[in-house]
Amino acid sequence: MTTVATDFETIIGLEVHVHLTTASKMFCGCSADYAGAEPNTHVCPVCLGMPGTLPVINERAIEYIVMAGLALNCEIAEYSKFDRKNYPYPDLMKGYQISQYDLPICRNGWLDVEVNGERRRVRIQRVHMEEDTAKLIHRQDPVTGERYSLIDVNRSGVPLVEIVSYPDIRSPAEAREYLVKLRQILRYIGVSRANMEEGDFRCDANISLRPRGTDVLGPKVEVKNMNSFRAVFEALSFEERRQAEVLSSGGAVVQETRGWDDERKVTVPQRTKEEASDYRYFPEPDLPPLRLSREWVERIRQRLPELPDAKRERFRTFGLSEYEAGLLSEDRARADYFERLMAALEGEPSRRAKVAANWMLGEVARWLNEREAEMEAFPVPAERLAELAMLVERGTITGQVAKKVFDEMTATGEAASAIVERAGLAQISAADELRGLVRKVIEANPKAVADYRAGKEAAVKFLIGQVMRETRGRANPQLVHELLTEELQ
Amino acid sequence: MELTADQVLHIAKLARIALTPEEVERFRNQLSSILEHFAVLSEVPTEDVEPTAYPLPLENVMRTDEVAPSLPREDVLANAPEQEDGMFRVRAVLE
Ligand SMILES: [Zn+2]
């Protein structure tokens, strides 16, 4: 056991910033899709902070944050307003950021996370709406050595939601799980791409240690610059060890901001913006407040899709294992495909669920893994895959042949039945047709036959394999087995 | 309400304004008398008054999420004292 595990308890709170997938920015009509755009081409007088311009709230952004709040079990404020957060920094064109201070749109939510089979509830303090800042690029003159910065305003004003948890997280693994779950929910409800590598989903953490069994809070260290779930886990694990060492040797942890260095795998003290904490918030005079009627909020709630946990539980009722249901509900596109596939099959619901799950977690997963592709990229519609699955279910083709047909379908888009007919792949289930072949295989493999007669049951598998090869996988394996045993008597 | 010289310097720093010692003293006096003037407001009983965040009778002013044309980049950068690669160039800022 490490010192951390025995002597100290780890206290972690997370702040997550998420871009919303609106078409336009939060307060102006410029496109919010800044990825790949030429610098300063999604810019207008409003997001440039020109004198005399006025911001206007993007209604869809408010819908999206309310969807997020509801999905995270938050209360949605009836009355909410925007505030100015003042700080002089070149990434803010106006000299302030429009954010929310004391009346956020959502508060008091929670998210259940499960680590090592133990489920724990992480409370969410608030979910508020703000705008993103401009992007800064730092350069150095190769001749003079002078350092300078360049500003691209495209990102400035993109709708940004901040999700603040209570310090309820007790380990780096739990922090990672919380983020995975949060991202999953945001993607499910379709309000964010939530891609951490692309900066749609950013996370800062507060971490402190306290002697186990006490409830005093030690000085918090804020950790920034973590650009992947792995980085969050590694940075918090490092910080946990570092603080434990400081405390164990009788030292005191300094309250500070540290940045994660992903190459050296350490956190290092960060210089912070001067006077950064003196934001002098005040109500944004350019934006009237929001009063969200309960009817409107209820309408949004009705539009929420089924969330991953609920979906997993429902899949379990089809007779699928926890593992299968978990994998199938992980991603909304995968879950939707599974349900369409299941619906297009024939037979008892539990059988259809099993068949659909086997295809999804077998051939479809293999196809996606080989290409490192997302479900959206899978080219065969569920109804077509169902046709293939039913050919196997009805015994028209063997499982072995089905894999070949599957590869053909994904490559050409041709229907399963057409491929089977064209290539003559239908299963041979006629005993007359197979008996001659079985005899031929027996004659050609005296060694295996001898082994079988000597009591080696495994030899029969080899002989079945030979028959399958002769028929290019089309023989009904059950029937081949019967015929072989008969002929070898 | 007497402001201290340190408070004046703090405000000046937030506003990115450099002040001479004489100016600190002058603004300390002026700002103090402004605050004193407004101190009258604190005598008004406000226990039963809802805080007002916005003075006009407006709520829920929103726009539909539609993309409108942005400015041509020449216009965006027209007032920039320095530019490079289509971006505003400024003095180095710490990360
Ligand atoms: Zn704009």
PDB file of N, CA, C and O in Angstrom, chain B residues 6 8 15 18 20 29 40 49 51 66 70 74 76 90 95:
ATOM      1  N   ASP B   6      -2.761  52.610  -1.195  1.00  0.00           N
ATOM      2  CA  ASP B   6      -2.642  51.261  -1.747  1.00  0.00           C
ATOM      3  C   ASP B   6      -3.858  50.872  -2.580  1.00  0.00           C
ATOM      4  O   ASP B   6      -3.721  50.247  -3.633  1.00  0.00           O
ATOM      5  N   VAL B   8      -5.795  52.918  -4.186  1.00  0.00           N
ATOM      6  CA  VAL B   8      -5.728  53.678  -5.446  1.00  0.00           C
ATOM      7  C   VAL B   8      -4.746  53.012  -6.412  1.00  0.00           C
ATOM      8  O   VAL B   8      -5.033  52.842  -7.600  1.00  0.00           O
ATOM      9  N   ALA B  15      -6.560  48.962 -14.052  1.00  0.00           N
ATOM     10  CA  ALA B  15      -6.897  49.757 -15.240  1.00  0.00           C
ATOM     11  C   ALA B  15      -5.677  49.961 -16.137  1.00  0.00           C
ATOM     12  O   ALA B  15      -5.764  50.642 -17.159  1.00  0.00           O
ATOM     13  N   ALA B  18      -0.429  54.027 -15.115  1.00  0.00           N
ATOM     14  CA  ALA B  18       0.697  54.347 -14.226  1.00  0.00           C
ATOM     15  C   ALA B  18       0.438  55.715 -13.586  1.00  0.00           C
ATOM     16  O   ALA B  18       0.043  56.659 -14.278  1.00  0.00           O
ATOM     17  N   THR B  20       1.826  58.885 -10.879  1.00  0.00           N
ATOM     18  CA  THR B  20       2.911  59.465 -10.086  1.00  0.00           C
ATOM     19  C   THR B  20       2.417  59.589  -8.643  1.00  0.00           C
ATOM     20  O   THR B  20       1.200  59.559  -8.401  1.00  0.00           O
ATOM     21  N   ASN B  29      -7.955  61.592  -3.014  1.00  0.00           N
ATOM     22  CA  ASN B  29      -8.908  62.580  -2.513  1.00  0.00           C
ATOM     23  C   ASN B  29     -10.181  62.620  -3.340  1.00  0.00           C
ATOM     24  O   ASN B  29     -11.289  62.599  -2.804  1.00  0.00           O
ATOM     25  N   VAL B  40     -24.569  58.236   0.593  1.00  0.00           N
ATOM     26  CA  VAL B  40     -25.953  58.595   0.930  1.00  0.00           C
ATOM     27  C   VAL B  40     -26.895  57.423   0.627  1.00  0.00           C
ATOM     28  O   VAL B  40     -27.840  57.157   1.373  1.00  0.00           O
ATOM     29  N   VAL B  49     -36.487  45.130  -0.759  1.00  0.00           N
ATOM     30  CA  VAL B  49     -36.400  45.388  -2.199  1.00  0.00           C
ATOM     31  C   VAL B  49     -35.609  44.281  -2.890  1.00  0.00           C
ATOM     32  O   VAL B  49     -34.527  43.902  -2.440  1.00  0.00           O
ATOM     33  N   PRO B  51     -33.118  42.668  -5.464  1.00  0.00           N
ATOM     34  CA  PRO B  51     -31.970  43.243  -6.176  1.00  0.00           C
ATOM     35  C   PRO B  51     -32.307  43.424  -7.658  1.00  0.00           C
ATOM     36  O   PRO B  51     -32.961  42.574  -8.254  1.00  0.00           O
ATOM     37  N   GLU B  66     -28.488  31.292 -36.321  1.00  0.00           N
ATOM     38  CA  GLU B  66     -28.201  31.337 -37.757  1.00  0.00           C
ATOM     39  C   GLU B  66     -26.891  32.071 -38.001  1.00  0.00           C
ATOM     40  O   GLU B  66     -26.619  33.090 -37.379  1.00  0.00           O
ATOM     41  N   SER B  70     -19.455  37.260 -41.746  1.00  0.00           N
ATOM     42  CA  SER B  70     -18.481  37.968 -40.914  1.00  0.00           C
ATOM     43  C   SER B  70     -17.840  39.074 -41.749  1.00  0.00           C
ATOM     44  O   SER B  70     -18.160  39.229 -42.919  1.00  0.00           O
ATOM     45  N   GLU B  74      -9.484  42.116 -44.145  1.00  0.00           N
ATOM     46  CA  GLU B  74      -8.812  43.431 -44.230  1.00  0.00           C
ATOM     47  C   GLU B  74      -9.466  44.408 -43.249  1.00  0.00           C
ATOM     48  O   GLU B  74      -8.780  45.199 -42.593  1.00  0.00           O
ATOM     49  N   VAL B  76     -11.168  43.570 -40.519  1.00  0.00           N
ATOM     50  CA  VAL B  76     -10.908  43.126 -39.135  1.00  0.00           C
ATOM     51  C   VAL B  76      -9.577  43.696 -38.654  1.00  0.00           C
ATOM     52  O   VAL B  76      -9.451  44.185 -37.532  1.00  0.00           O
ATOM     53  N   VAL B  90       0.828  41.348 -30.903  1.00  0.00           N
ATOM     54  CA  VAL B  90       0.949  42.124 -29.660  1.00  0.00           C
ATOM     55  C   VAL B  90       2.217  41.712 -28.909  1.00  0.00           C
ATOM     56  O   VAL B  90       2.856  40.724 -29.264  1.00  0.00           O
ATOM     57  N   GLU B  95       2.038  32.537 -20.949  1.00  0.00           N
ATOM     58  CA  GLU B  95       1.099  31.438 -21.241  1.00  0.00           C
ATOM     59  C   GLU B  95       0.076  31.296 -20.120  1.00  0.00           C
ATOM     60  O   GLU B  95       0.421  31.273 -18.966  1.00  0.00           O
TER      61      GLU B  95
END
